[in-house]
PDB file of C-alpha atoms in Angstrom:
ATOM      1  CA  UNK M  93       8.493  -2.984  -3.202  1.00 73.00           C
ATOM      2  CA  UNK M  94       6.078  -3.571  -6.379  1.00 86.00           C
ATOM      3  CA  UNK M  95       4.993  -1.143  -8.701  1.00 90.00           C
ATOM      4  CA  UNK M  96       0.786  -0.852  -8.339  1.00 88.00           C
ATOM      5  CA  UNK M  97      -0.327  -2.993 -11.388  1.00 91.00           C
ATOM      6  CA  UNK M  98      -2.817  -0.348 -12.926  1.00 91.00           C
ATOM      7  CA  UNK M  99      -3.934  -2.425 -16.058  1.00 85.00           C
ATOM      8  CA  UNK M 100      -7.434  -2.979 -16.581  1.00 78.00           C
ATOM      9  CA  UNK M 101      -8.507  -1.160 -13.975  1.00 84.00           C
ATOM     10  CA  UNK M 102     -11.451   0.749 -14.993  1.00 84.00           C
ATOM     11  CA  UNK M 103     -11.718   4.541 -14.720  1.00 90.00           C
ATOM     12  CA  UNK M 104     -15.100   6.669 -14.352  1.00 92.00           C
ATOM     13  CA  UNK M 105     -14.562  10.692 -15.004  1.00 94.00           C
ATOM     14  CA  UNK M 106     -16.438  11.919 -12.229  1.00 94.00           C
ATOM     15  CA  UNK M 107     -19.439  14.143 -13.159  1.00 93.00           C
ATOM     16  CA  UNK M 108     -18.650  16.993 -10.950  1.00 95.00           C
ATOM     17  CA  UNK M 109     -15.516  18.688  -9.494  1.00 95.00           C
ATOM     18  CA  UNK M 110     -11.922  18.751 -10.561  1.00 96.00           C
ATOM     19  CA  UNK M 111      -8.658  17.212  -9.930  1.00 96.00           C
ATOM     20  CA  UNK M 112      -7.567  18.332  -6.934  1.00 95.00           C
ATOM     21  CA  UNK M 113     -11.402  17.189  -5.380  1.00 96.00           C
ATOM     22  CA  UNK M 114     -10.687  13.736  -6.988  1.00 96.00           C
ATOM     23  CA  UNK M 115      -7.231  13.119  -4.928  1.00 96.00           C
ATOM     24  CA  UNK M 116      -8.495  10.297  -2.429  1.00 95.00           C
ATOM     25  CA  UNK M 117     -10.041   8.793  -6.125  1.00 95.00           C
ATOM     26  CA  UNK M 118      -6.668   9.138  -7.503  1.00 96.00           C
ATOM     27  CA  UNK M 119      -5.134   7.534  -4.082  1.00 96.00           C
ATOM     28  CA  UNK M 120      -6.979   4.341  -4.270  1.00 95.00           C
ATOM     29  CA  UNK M 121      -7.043   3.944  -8.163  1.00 95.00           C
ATOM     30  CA  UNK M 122      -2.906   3.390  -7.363  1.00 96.00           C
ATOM     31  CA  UNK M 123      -3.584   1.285  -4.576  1.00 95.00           C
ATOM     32  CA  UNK M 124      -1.937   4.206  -2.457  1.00 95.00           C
ATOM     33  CA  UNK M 125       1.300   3.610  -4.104  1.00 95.00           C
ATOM     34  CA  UNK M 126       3.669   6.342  -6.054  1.00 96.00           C
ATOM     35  CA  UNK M 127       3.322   5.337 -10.127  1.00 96.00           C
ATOM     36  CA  UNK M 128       6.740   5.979 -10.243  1.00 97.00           C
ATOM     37  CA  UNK M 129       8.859   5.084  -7.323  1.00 96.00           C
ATOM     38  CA  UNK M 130       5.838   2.881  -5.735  1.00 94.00           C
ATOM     39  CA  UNK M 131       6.453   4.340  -2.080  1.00 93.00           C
ATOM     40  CA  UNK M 132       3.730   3.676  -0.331  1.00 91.00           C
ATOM     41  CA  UNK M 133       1.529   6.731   1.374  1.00 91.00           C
ATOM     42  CA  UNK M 134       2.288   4.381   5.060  1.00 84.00           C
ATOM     43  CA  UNK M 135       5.648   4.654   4.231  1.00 83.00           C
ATOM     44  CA  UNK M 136       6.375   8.273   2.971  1.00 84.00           C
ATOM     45  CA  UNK M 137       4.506  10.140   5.970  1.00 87.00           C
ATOM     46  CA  UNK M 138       0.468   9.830   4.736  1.00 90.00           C
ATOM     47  CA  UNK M 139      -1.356  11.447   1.682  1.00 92.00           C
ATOM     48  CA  UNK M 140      -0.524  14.721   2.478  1.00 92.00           C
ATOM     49  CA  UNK M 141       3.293  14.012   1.016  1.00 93.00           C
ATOM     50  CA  UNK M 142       1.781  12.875  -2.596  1.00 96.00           C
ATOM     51  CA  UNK M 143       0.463  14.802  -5.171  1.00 97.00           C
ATOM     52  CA  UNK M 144      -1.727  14.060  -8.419  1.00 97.00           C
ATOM     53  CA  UNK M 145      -0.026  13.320 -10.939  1.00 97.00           C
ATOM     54  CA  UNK M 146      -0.825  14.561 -14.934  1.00 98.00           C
ATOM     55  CA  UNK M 147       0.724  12.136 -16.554  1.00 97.00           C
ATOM     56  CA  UNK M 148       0.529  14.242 -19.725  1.00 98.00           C
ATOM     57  CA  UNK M 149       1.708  17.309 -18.028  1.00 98.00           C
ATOM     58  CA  UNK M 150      -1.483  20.010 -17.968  1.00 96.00           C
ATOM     59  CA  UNK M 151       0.950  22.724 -18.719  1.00 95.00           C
ATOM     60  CA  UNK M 152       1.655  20.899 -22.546  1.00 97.00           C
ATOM     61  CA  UNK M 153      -2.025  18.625 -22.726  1.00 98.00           C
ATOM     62  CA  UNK M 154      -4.658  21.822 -21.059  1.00 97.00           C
ATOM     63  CA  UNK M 155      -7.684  19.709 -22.150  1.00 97.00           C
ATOM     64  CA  UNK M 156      -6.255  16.418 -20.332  1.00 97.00           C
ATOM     65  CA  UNK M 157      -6.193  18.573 -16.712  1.00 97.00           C
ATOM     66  CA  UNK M 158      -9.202  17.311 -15.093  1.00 97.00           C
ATOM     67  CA  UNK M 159      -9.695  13.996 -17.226  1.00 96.00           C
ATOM     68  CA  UNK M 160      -8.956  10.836 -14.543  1.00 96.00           C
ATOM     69  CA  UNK M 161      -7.605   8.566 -16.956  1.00 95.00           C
ATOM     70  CA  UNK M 162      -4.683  11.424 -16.734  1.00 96.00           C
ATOM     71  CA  UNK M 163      -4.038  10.945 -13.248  1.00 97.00           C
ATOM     72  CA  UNK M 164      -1.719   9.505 -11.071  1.00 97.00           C
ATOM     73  CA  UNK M 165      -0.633   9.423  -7.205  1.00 97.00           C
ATOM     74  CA  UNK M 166       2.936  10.638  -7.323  1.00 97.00           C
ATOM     75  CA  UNK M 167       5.062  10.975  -4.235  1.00 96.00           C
ATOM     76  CA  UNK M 168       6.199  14.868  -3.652  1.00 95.00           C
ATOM     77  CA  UNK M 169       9.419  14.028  -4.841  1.00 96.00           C
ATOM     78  CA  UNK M 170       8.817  12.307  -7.929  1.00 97.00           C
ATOM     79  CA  UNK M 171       6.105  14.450  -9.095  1.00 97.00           C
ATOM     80  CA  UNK M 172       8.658  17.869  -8.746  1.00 97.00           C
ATOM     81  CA  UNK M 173      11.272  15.733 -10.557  1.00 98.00           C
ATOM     82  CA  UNK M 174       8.951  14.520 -13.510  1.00 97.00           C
ATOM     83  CA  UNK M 175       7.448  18.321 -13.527  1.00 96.00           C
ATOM     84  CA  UNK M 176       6.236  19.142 -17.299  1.00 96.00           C
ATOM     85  CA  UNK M 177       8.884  16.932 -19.150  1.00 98.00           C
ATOM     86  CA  UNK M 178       7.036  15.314 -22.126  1.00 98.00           C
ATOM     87  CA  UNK M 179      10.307  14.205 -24.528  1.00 97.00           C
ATOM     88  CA  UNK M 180       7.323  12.026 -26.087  1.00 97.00           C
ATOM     89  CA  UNK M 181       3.976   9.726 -26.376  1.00 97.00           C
ATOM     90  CA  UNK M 182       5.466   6.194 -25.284  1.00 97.00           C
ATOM     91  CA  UNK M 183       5.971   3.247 -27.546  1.00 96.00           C
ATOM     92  CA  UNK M 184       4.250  -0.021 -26.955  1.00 94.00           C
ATOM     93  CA  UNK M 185       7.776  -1.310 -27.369  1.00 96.00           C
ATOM     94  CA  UNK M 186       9.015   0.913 -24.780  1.00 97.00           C
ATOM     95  CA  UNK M 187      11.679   1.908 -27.090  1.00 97.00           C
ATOM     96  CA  UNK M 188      11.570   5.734 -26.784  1.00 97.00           C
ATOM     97  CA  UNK M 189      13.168   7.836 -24.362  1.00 98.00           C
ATOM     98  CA  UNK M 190      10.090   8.553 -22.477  1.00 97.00           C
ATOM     99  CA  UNK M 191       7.316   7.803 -19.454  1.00 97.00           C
ATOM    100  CA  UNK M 192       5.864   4.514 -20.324  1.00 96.00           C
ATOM    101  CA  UNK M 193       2.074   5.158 -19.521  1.00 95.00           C
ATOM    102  CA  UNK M 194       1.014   3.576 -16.090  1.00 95.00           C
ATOM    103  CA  UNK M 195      -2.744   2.046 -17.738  1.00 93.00           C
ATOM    104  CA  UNK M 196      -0.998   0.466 -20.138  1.00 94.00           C
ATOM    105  CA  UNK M 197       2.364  -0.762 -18.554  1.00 95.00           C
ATOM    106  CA  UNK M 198       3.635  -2.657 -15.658  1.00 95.00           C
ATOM    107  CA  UNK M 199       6.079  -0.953 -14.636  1.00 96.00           C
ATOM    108  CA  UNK M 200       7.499  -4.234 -12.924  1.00 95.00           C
ATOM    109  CA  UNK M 201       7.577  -5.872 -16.285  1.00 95.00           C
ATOM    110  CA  UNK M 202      10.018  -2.552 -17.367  1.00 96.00           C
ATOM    111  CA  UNK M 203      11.926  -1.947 -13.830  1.00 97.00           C
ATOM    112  CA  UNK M 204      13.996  -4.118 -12.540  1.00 96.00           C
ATOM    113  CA  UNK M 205      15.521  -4.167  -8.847  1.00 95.00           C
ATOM    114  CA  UNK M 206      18.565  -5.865  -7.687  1.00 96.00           C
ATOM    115  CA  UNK M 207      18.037  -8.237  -4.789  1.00 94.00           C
ATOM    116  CA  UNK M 208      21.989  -7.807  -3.875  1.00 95.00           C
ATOM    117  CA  UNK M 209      21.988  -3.594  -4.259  1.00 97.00           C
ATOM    118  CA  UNK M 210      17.721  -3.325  -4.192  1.00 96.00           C
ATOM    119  CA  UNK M 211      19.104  -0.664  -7.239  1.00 97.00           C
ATOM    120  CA  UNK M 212      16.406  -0.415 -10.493  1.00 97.00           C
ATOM    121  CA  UNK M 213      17.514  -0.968 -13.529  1.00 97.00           C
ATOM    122  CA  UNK M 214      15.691  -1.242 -17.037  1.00 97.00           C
ATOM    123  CA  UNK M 215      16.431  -3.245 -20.524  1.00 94.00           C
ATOM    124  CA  UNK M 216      14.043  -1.029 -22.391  1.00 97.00           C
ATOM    125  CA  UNK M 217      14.624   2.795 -22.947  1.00 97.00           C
ATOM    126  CA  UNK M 218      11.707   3.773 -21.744  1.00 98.00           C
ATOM    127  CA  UNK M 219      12.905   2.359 -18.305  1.00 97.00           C
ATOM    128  CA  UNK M 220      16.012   3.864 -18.191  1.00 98.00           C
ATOM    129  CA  UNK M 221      14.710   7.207 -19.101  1.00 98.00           C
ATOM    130  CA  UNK M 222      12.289   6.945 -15.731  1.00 98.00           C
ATOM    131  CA  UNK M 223      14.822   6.400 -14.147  1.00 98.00           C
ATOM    132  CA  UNK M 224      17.193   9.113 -14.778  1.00 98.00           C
ATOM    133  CA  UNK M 225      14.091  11.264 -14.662  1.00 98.00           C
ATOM    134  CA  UNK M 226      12.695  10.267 -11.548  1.00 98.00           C
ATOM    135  CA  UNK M 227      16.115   9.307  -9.950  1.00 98.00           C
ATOM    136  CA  UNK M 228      14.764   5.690  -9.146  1.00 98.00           C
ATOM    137  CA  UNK M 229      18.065   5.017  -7.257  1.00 98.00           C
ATOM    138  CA  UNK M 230      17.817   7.767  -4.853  1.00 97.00           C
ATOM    139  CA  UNK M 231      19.299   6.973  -1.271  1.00 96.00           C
ATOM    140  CA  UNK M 232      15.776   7.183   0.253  1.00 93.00           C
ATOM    141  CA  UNK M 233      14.071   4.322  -2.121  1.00 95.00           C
ATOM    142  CA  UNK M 234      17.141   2.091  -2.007  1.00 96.00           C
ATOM    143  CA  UNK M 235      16.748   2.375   1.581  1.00 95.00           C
ATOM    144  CA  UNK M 236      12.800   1.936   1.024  1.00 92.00           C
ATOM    145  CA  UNK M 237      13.259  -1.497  -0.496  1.00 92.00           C
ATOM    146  CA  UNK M 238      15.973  -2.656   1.362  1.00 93.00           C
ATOM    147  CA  UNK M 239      13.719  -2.536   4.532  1.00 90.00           C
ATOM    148  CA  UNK M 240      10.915  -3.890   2.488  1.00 87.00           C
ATOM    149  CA  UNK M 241      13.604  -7.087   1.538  1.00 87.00           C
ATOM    150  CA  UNK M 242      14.040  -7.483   4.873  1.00 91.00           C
ATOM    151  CA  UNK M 243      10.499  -7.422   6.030  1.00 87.00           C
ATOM    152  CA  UNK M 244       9.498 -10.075   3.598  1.00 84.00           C
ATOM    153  CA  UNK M 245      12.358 -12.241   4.800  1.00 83.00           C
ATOM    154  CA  UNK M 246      11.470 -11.603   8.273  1.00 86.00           C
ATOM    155  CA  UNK M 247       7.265 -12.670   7.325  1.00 84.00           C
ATOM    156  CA  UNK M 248       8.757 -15.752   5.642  1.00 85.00           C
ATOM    157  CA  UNK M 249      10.873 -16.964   8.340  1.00 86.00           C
ATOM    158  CA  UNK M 250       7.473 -16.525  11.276  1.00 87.00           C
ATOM    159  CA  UNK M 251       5.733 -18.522   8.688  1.00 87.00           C
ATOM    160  CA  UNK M 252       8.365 -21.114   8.483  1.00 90.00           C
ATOM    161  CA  UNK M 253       7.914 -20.951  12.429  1.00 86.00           C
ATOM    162  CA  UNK M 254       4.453 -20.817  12.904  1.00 86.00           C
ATOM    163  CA  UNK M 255       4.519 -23.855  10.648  1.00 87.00           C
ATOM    164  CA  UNK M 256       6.910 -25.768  12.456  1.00 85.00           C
ATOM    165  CA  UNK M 257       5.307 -25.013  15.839  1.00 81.00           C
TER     166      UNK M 257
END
């Protein structure tokens, strides 16, 4: 599993509604991927499961509520776990105990996963923090990119067939 790579990627505020009308927006902006965890909507029962996601919570940042560049697609269960924590604005350096912001970081540059224990781990603060927060190494995503291991292995070897036939 890969983290959706969100750099770049231009944002337009949308001139009317607000953001719960802008979900299916939100959805595709992430490339219908959790910012977080990067479950997939396919794999974590459709959109219905995933929420939008203020990356500067709206309870602490009230003027960022229905500005896009704030918003994320968050699973159910990392969105409840993230809730209004804010230790922090991030660091360029990642070295601060908070959420490294999603339009500015790739989060597979900062999270690592094990190909032996498909566990996440992180070098930078930042990282570690998101995962403790988010509990990255949750039985259900360890599970989640086991399977997804597997399936690439399994795509590479009826390539490596197709190939040879």
């Amino acid at each position: 599993m890969r983290w959706p790579i969100l750099l770049g990627k231009a944002r337009v505020q949308p001139a009317a509604g607000k953001w719960p009308d802008w979900k299916q927006d939100v959805a595709d902006h992430c490339g219908g991927r959790c910012v977080y965890c990067a479950i997939s909507e396919g794999r974590f029962g459709g959109i219905r499961n995933f929420h939008v996601e203020h990356f500067r919570p709206k309870g602490k940042f009230p003027s960022l509520e229905n500005d896009i560049a704030n918003l994320y697609l968050a699973c159910g269960i990392c969105n409840v776990l993230k809730g209004n924590d804010w230790p922090c604005e991030p660091a360029a350096d990642h070295s601060l105990a908070t959420y490294a912001d999603p339009a500015t970081t790739d989060y597979n540059t900062i999270l690592l996963v094990s190909a032996a224990t498909h566990e996440v781990s992180a070098s930078t603060l930042s990282g570690r923090y998101i995962i403790e927060r988010v509990l990255l190494n949750r039985a259900q995503l360890v599970l989640e990119r086991r399977m997804a291991a597997l399936l690439a292995g399994f795509e590479q070897f009826e390539t490596w067939v197709d190939s040879a036939l």
